[in-house]
Short mmCIF file of C-alpha atoms in Angstrom, two decimals:
data_model
loop_
_atom_site.label_atom_id
_atom_site.label_comp_id
_atom_site.label_asym_id
_atom_site.label_seq_id
_atom_site.Cartn_x
_atom_site.Cartn_y
_atom_site.Cartn_z
CA MET A 1 1.11 38.45 -26.60
CA GLU A 2 2.75 35.21 -25.46
CA LYS A 3 0.59 32.51 -23.73
CA LYS A 4 1.12 32.40 -19.82
CA ILE A 5 0.52 29.36 -17.59
CA ILE A 6 -0.63 29.56 -14.10
CA PHE A 7 -0.31 26.78 -11.56
CA PHE A 8 -2.38 26.67 -8.42
CA ASP A 9 -1.85 24.40 -5.29
CA VAL A 10 -5.46 23.35 -3.99
CA ASP A 11 -5.46 23.10 -0.49
CA GLY A 12 -5.15 26.37 1.43
CA THR A 13 -4.40 28.14 -2.04
CA LEU A 14 -7.17 27.67 -4.48
CA VAL A 15 -9.54 25.97 -1.98
CA SER A 16 -10.49 27.43 1.47
CA ASP A 17 -11.75 25.46 4.25
CA THR A 18 -14.39 27.21 6.32
CA GLY A 19 -15.59 25.03 9.33
CA GLY A 20 -14.70 21.98 7.48
CA ILE A 21 -16.55 23.15 4.24
CA GLU A 22 -14.22 23.47 1.23
CA HIS A 23 -14.75 26.24 -1.40
CA VAL A 24 -13.16 28.20 -3.98
CA PRO A 25 -13.48 32.07 -3.31
CA GLU A 26 -15.60 33.84 -5.79
CA SER A 27 -12.74 36.12 -6.47
CA ALA A 28 -10.40 33.32 -7.41
CA LYS A 29 -13.12 31.89 -9.83
CA ARG A 30 -13.49 35.20 -11.57
CA ALA A 31 -9.64 35.33 -11.87
CA ILE A 32 -9.52 32.14 -13.51
CA ALA A 33 -12.31 32.94 -16.00
CA LEU A 34 -10.56 36.27 -16.90
CA THR A 35 -7.29 34.74 -17.57
CA ARG A 36 -8.45 31.81 -19.67
CA ALA A 37 -10.60 34.37 -21.63
CA LYS A 38 -7.05 36.07 -22.38
CA GLU A 39 -6.02 32.53 -23.72
CA ASN A 40 -3.65 31.85 -20.70
CA LEU A 41 -3.70 28.23 -19.35
CA VAL A 42 -4.69 27.30 -15.65
CA TYR A 43 -3.38 24.10 -14.22
CA LEU A 44 -3.79 22.63 -10.76
CA CYS A 45 -0.65 21.52 -9.15
CA THR A 46 -1.50 19.66 -6.22
CA GLY A 47 -0.81 16.73 -3.79
CA ARG A 48 -4.10 15.38 -4.31
CA SER A 49 -4.78 12.66 -6.72
CA LYS A 50 -7.67 12.52 -9.17
CA ALA A 51 -10.23 11.01 -6.84
CA GLU A 52 -10.03 14.05 -4.38
CA ILE A 53 -10.12 16.66 -7.21
CA TYR A 54 -13.94 17.24 -6.97
CA ASP A 55 -16.21 18.63 -9.55
CA PHE A 56 -16.58 22.04 -7.60
CA ILE A 57 -12.85 22.58 -8.12
CA LEU A 58 -12.71 21.71 -12.00
CA GLU A 59 -15.85 23.74 -12.54
CA CYS A 60 -13.79 26.77 -12.06
CA GLY A 61 -12.30 26.24 -15.50
CA ILE A 62 -9.19 24.03 -15.37
CA ASP A 63 -7.16 23.10 -18.50
CA GLY A 64 -5.28 20.15 -16.94
CA VAL A 65 -3.83 18.73 -13.50
CA ILE A 66 -0.46 17.93 -12.07
CA GLY A 67 -1.53 15.61 -9.47
CA ALA A 68 -0.09 13.48 -6.47
CA GLY A 69 2.72 15.93 -5.88
CA GLY A 70 3.97 15.57 -9.43
CA GLY A 71 3.06 11.84 -9.75
CA TYR A 72 0.95 12.49 -12.72
CA ILE A 73 0.00 14.89 -15.52
CA GLU A 74 -3.28 15.17 -17.18
CA ILE A 75 -3.95 17.39 -19.90
CA GLY A 76 -7.59 17.63 -20.34
CA ASN A 77 -8.50 14.04 -20.66
CA GLN A 78 -4.90 12.82 -21.81
CA MET A 79 -2.35 11.38 -19.26
CA LEU A 80 1.07 12.70 -20.15
CA TYR A 81 2.65 10.46 -17.56
CA HIS A 82 1.76 8.40 -14.33
CA LYS A 83 4.06 7.25 -11.95
CA LYS A 84 3.07 4.80 -9.06
CA VAL A 85 4.37 3.35 -6.08
CA THR A 86 5.84 -0.02 -6.49
CA ASN A 87 4.31 -3.16 -5.01
CA LYS A 88 7.16 -3.68 -2.69
CA ALA A 89 7.05 -0.28 -1.19
CA VAL A 90 3.23 -0.64 -0.78
CA ASN A 91 3.55 -3.87 1.07
CA HIS A 92 6.25 -2.48 3.32
CA MET A 93 4.08 0.62 4.06
CA VAL A 94 0.82 -1.35 4.93
CA ASP A 95 2.76 -3.88 7.05
CA TYR A 96 4.36 -1.07 9.07
CA PHE A 97 1.16 1.07 9.49
CA ASP A 98 -0.93 -1.72 10.35
CA THR A 99 1.49 -3.41 12.84
CA ASN A 100 2.02 0.07 14.54
CA ASN A 101 -1.66 1.26 14.54
CA PHE A 102 -1.47 4.24 12.17
CA ASP A 103 -4.57 5.59 10.85
CA TYR A 104 -4.00 6.26 6.98
CA TYR A 105 -5.27 6.22 3.50
CA VAL A 106 -3.89 5.45 0.20
CA GLU A 107 -4.72 7.50 -2.91
CA SER A 108 -5.21 6.15 -6.40
CA ASN A 109 -6.71 7.84 -9.42
CA GLY A 110 -9.73 5.59 -8.93
CA GLY A 111 -10.34 6.30 -5.29
CA LEU A 112 -9.23 7.14 -1.69
CA PHE A 113 -8.94 3.82 0.31
CA ALA A 114 -9.06 4.26 4.30
CA SER A 115 -7.58 2.17 6.96
CA LYS A 116 -9.86 0.62 9.60
CA ASN A 117 -10.34 3.24 12.14
CA LEU A 118 -9.62 6.29 9.81
CA VAL A 119 -13.12 7.64 9.10
CA LYS A 120 -14.12 7.73 12.77
CA ARG A 121 -11.01 9.72 13.77
CA LEU A 122 -11.56 11.97 10.91
CA GLU A 123 -15.09 12.70 11.52
CA ARG A 124 -14.04 13.82 15.18
CA ILE A 125 -11.30 16.11 13.62
CA ILE A 126 -13.57 17.58 10.83
CA TYR A 127 -17.06 17.69 12.50
CA GLY A 128 -16.00 17.98 16.12
CA ASP A 129 -17.41 16.50 19.32
CA TYR A 130 -20.73 15.57 17.59
CA GLU A 131 -21.97 13.60 20.76
CA ASN A 132 -21.98 16.75 23.07
CA ASP A 133 -21.94 19.76 20.66
CA PRO A 134 -25.34 20.44 19.02
CA GLN A 135 -23.57 22.30 16.18
CA ALA A 136 -21.09 19.49 15.53
CA LYS A 137 -23.76 16.85 15.73
CA ALA A 138 -25.65 18.82 13.02
CA ARG A 139 -22.65 18.82 10.60
CA TYR A 140 -22.02 15.12 11.51
CA GLU A 141 -25.70 14.38 10.44
CA LYS A 142 -25.47 16.38 7.22
CA LYS A 143 -22.22 14.53 6.21
CA ASP A 144 -21.10 17.41 4.24
CA SER A 145 -17.28 16.85 4.17
CA HIS A 146 -16.31 16.23 0.49
CA PHE A 147 -13.16 14.50 1.89
CA ILE A 148 -14.84 12.09 4.27
CA ASN A 149 -17.51 11.37 1.61
CA ALA A 150 -14.76 10.36 -0.87
CA LEU A 151 -13.03 7.90 1.41
CA ILE A 152 -13.85 4.15 0.64
CA GLU A 153 -13.77 1.88 3.58
CA GLY A 154 -13.35 -1.98 3.86
CA GLN A 155 -11.32 -2.41 0.80
CA GLU A 156 -7.74 -4.04 0.17
CA MET A 157 -5.00 -1.53 0.95
CA ARG A 158 -2.26 -3.59 -0.89
CA ARG A 159 -3.10 -2.27 -4.35
CA ASP A 160 -1.10 -1.76 -7.56
CA ASP A 161 -2.39 1.66 -8.49
CA ILE A 162 -1.28 3.78 -5.66
CA ASN A 163 0.01 7.24 -6.27
CA LYS A 164 0.77 8.09 -2.44
CA ALA A 165 -0.36 7.53 1.02
CA CYS A 166 -1.32 9.97 3.85
CA PHE A 167 -1.02 9.13 7.41
CA LEU A 168 -2.29 10.84 10.56
CA GLU A 169 -0.08 11.48 13.70
CA ASN A 170 0.67 8.45 15.82
CA PRO A 171 1.77 9.95 19.19
CA ASN A 172 3.87 6.91 20.06
CA ILE A 173 6.17 7.21 16.88
CA PRO A 174 8.27 10.32 16.25
CA PHE A 175 8.35 11.55 12.72
CA ASN A 176 12.07 10.68 12.36
CA ASN A 177 11.19 7.03 12.89
CA ILE A 178 9.04 7.46 9.71
CA ILE A 179 11.89 8.87 7.84
CA LYS A 180 14.17 6.23 8.88
CA GLU A 181 11.84 3.63 8.00
CA PHE A 182 10.78 4.81 4.49
CA ASP A 183 13.12 7.24 2.96
CA ARG A 184 14.92 4.49 0.71
CA GLU A 185 11.40 3.77 -0.66
CA PHE A 186 9.39 6.95 -0.66
CA ASN A 187 9.49 10.65 -0.64
CA VAL A 188 8.58 11.32 3.05
CA ILE A 189 6.79 14.56 3.44
CA HIS A 190 6.17 16.17 6.93
CA CYS A 191 2.72 17.54 7.94
CA THR A 192 1.15 18.73 4.78
CA VAL A 193 -2.34 18.77 6.57
CA PRO A 194 -2.05 20.39 9.97
CA ALA A 195 -5.18 18.88 11.18
CA PHE A 196 -3.87 15.60 10.81
CA GLY A 197 -1.24 16.28 13.58
CA ASP A 198 2.28 17.76 13.80
CA ASN A 199 3.85 14.24 13.02
CA SER A 200 1.49 13.40 10.24
CA GLY A 201 2.65 13.08 6.68
CA GLU A 202 2.64 11.70 3.17
CA LEU A 203 4.77 9.03 1.46
CA SER A 204 5.04 9.57 -2.34
CA VAL A 205 6.90 8.41 -5.13
CA PRO A 206 10.66 9.29 -4.79
CA ASN A 207 12.48 11.89 -6.99
CA ILE A 208 9.14 13.32 -8.00
CA HIS A 209 7.78 16.74 -7.01
CA LYS A 210 5.76 19.74 -8.50
CA ALA A 211 8.91 21.33 -10.02
CA ASN A 212 9.92 18.58 -12.15
CA ALA A 213 6.34 17.89 -13.41
CA ILE A 214 5.96 21.54 -14.46
CA GLU A 215 9.17 21.31 -16.54
CA THR A 216 7.88 18.34 -18.19
CA LEU A 217 4.61 19.90 -18.76
CA ILE A 218 5.83 23.41 -20.09
CA ASN A 219 8.36 21.47 -22.37
CA TYR A 220 5.60 19.45 -23.83
CA LEU A 221 3.40 22.51 -24.42
CA GLY A 222 6.11 24.64 -25.65
CA ILE A 223 5.72 27.33 -23.12
CA GLU A 224 8.71 29.30 -21.83
CA ARG A 225 9.73 29.21 -18.26
CA LYS A 226 9.59 32.93 -18.27
CA ASN A 227 5.83 32.80 -18.94
CA THR A 228 5.15 30.60 -15.73
CA TYR A 229 3.50 31.52 -12.49
CA ALA A 230 2.45 29.61 -9.43
CA PHE A 231 0.49 30.16 -6.12
CA GLY A 232 1.12 27.98 -3.07
CA ASP A 233 0.73 27.94 0.66
CA GLY A 234 2.69 24.93 2.18
CA MET A 235 6.20 23.63 2.19
CA ASN A 236 5.29 21.02 -0.49
CA ASP A 237 5.08 23.92 -2.76
CA LYS A 238 8.67 25.18 -2.31
CA GLU A 239 10.14 23.44 -5.45
CA MET A 240 7.28 24.62 -7.47
CA LEU A 241 7.50 28.46 -6.36
CA GLU A 242 11.27 28.26 -6.86
CA TYR A 243 11.04 26.80 -10.44
CA VAL A 244 8.60 29.20 -12.03
CA ASN A 245 9.20 32.74 -13.10
CA ILE A 246 7.15 34.18 -10.58
CA GLY A 247 6.22 32.14 -7.35
CA ILE A 248 3.61 33.67 -5.02
CA ALA A 249 2.75 32.61 -1.49
CA VAL A 250 -0.67 33.48 -0.52
CA GLY A 251 -1.02 35.46 2.78
CA ASN A 252 -1.83 32.46 4.84
CA ALA A 253 1.16 30.49 3.56
CA LYS A 254 3.65 28.87 5.89
CA GLU A 255 6.65 31.22 6.79
CA GLY A 256 9.05 29.07 5.28
CA LEU A 257 7.33 29.20 1.86
CA LYS A 258 7.02 32.91 2.23
CA ALA A 259 10.74 32.97 2.73
CA VAL A 260 11.41 31.61 -0.69
CA ALA A 261 8.46 33.07 -2.67
CA ASP A 262 9.07 35.94 -5.09
CA GLU A 263 6.32 37.80 -3.44
CA ILE A 264 3.54 37.50 -0.89
CA THR A 265 -0.03 38.31 -1.63
CA ASP A 266 -3.15 38.52 0.54
CA ASN A 267 -5.06 35.63 2.12
CA ILE A 268 -7.03 33.41 -0.18
CA ASP A 269 -10.42 34.69 1.38
CA ASN A 270 -9.36 38.29 1.03
CA ASN A 271 -8.92 38.17 -2.66
CA GLY A 272 -5.12 37.21 -2.87
CA ILE A 273 -5.46 35.26 -6.05
CA TYR A 274 -7.31 37.95 -7.81
CA ASN A 275 -5.30 40.82 -6.61
CA SER A 276 -2.08 39.22 -7.47
CA MET A 277 -3.18 38.08 -10.99
CA LYS A 278 -4.19 41.67 -11.57
CA LYS A 279 -1.00 43.04 -10.61
CA HIS A 280 0.76 40.90 -13.24
CA ASN A 281 -1.56 41.69 -15.91
CA LEU A 282 -2.90 38.08 -16.07
CA ILE A 283 -6.44 39.31 -15.84
#
């Protein structure tokens, strides 16, 4: 039997967020273990950089990572390639965001670096009104958000190791302004994290996306395209689902992604990954 390779987006696909607490559903963990027992390969294919791929995700049993939306490929501990934002583009981005009072963070494989007021705003988004709501206050005092805990404050934002940046919505600046400002230097992606606001988004290395990273990887591994599968939920998974042989949208996916997927499975917390992998004899 030919070896298969399965790609998983992380946020909203492999990892569920319940009340701000991230977890991998037990059925998804079981499916990964069973498919790897059949000598199939499991790769993350995520917009996250290495610093945001936490141990509880890797402990599911992962053979490698396509990270930063296709910006790097890691096979075990081997880096197949790594593409970073140019220093000129970084300077432009930092100048614009700081001048226009954006809350944002930059991602490198060595850390997530937060702008001045970002963490306070995110604590409100993730924990809630912790000054007036007792439940929110209890969450805030526990500091149990993996994401907030990973953010590093007070560091220089102009770095030479940046994979991409994420920015929260600025109500005074339409998203089209961001596109006009940066589309020559970045791939501008709209609203990958809905909690960050409708006009939030990402700036990543241009001409890089998940599909061309998958193509590079399977050519390196000698795996045919007919043996590729992928699961996703957001529009930044579109190229990935269109490229692989079987592209599967989880039930909680964006409607636009469901429209291009080969099939739609159940929600991630309703055994969606397990059910679909069983259907395709991957487990």
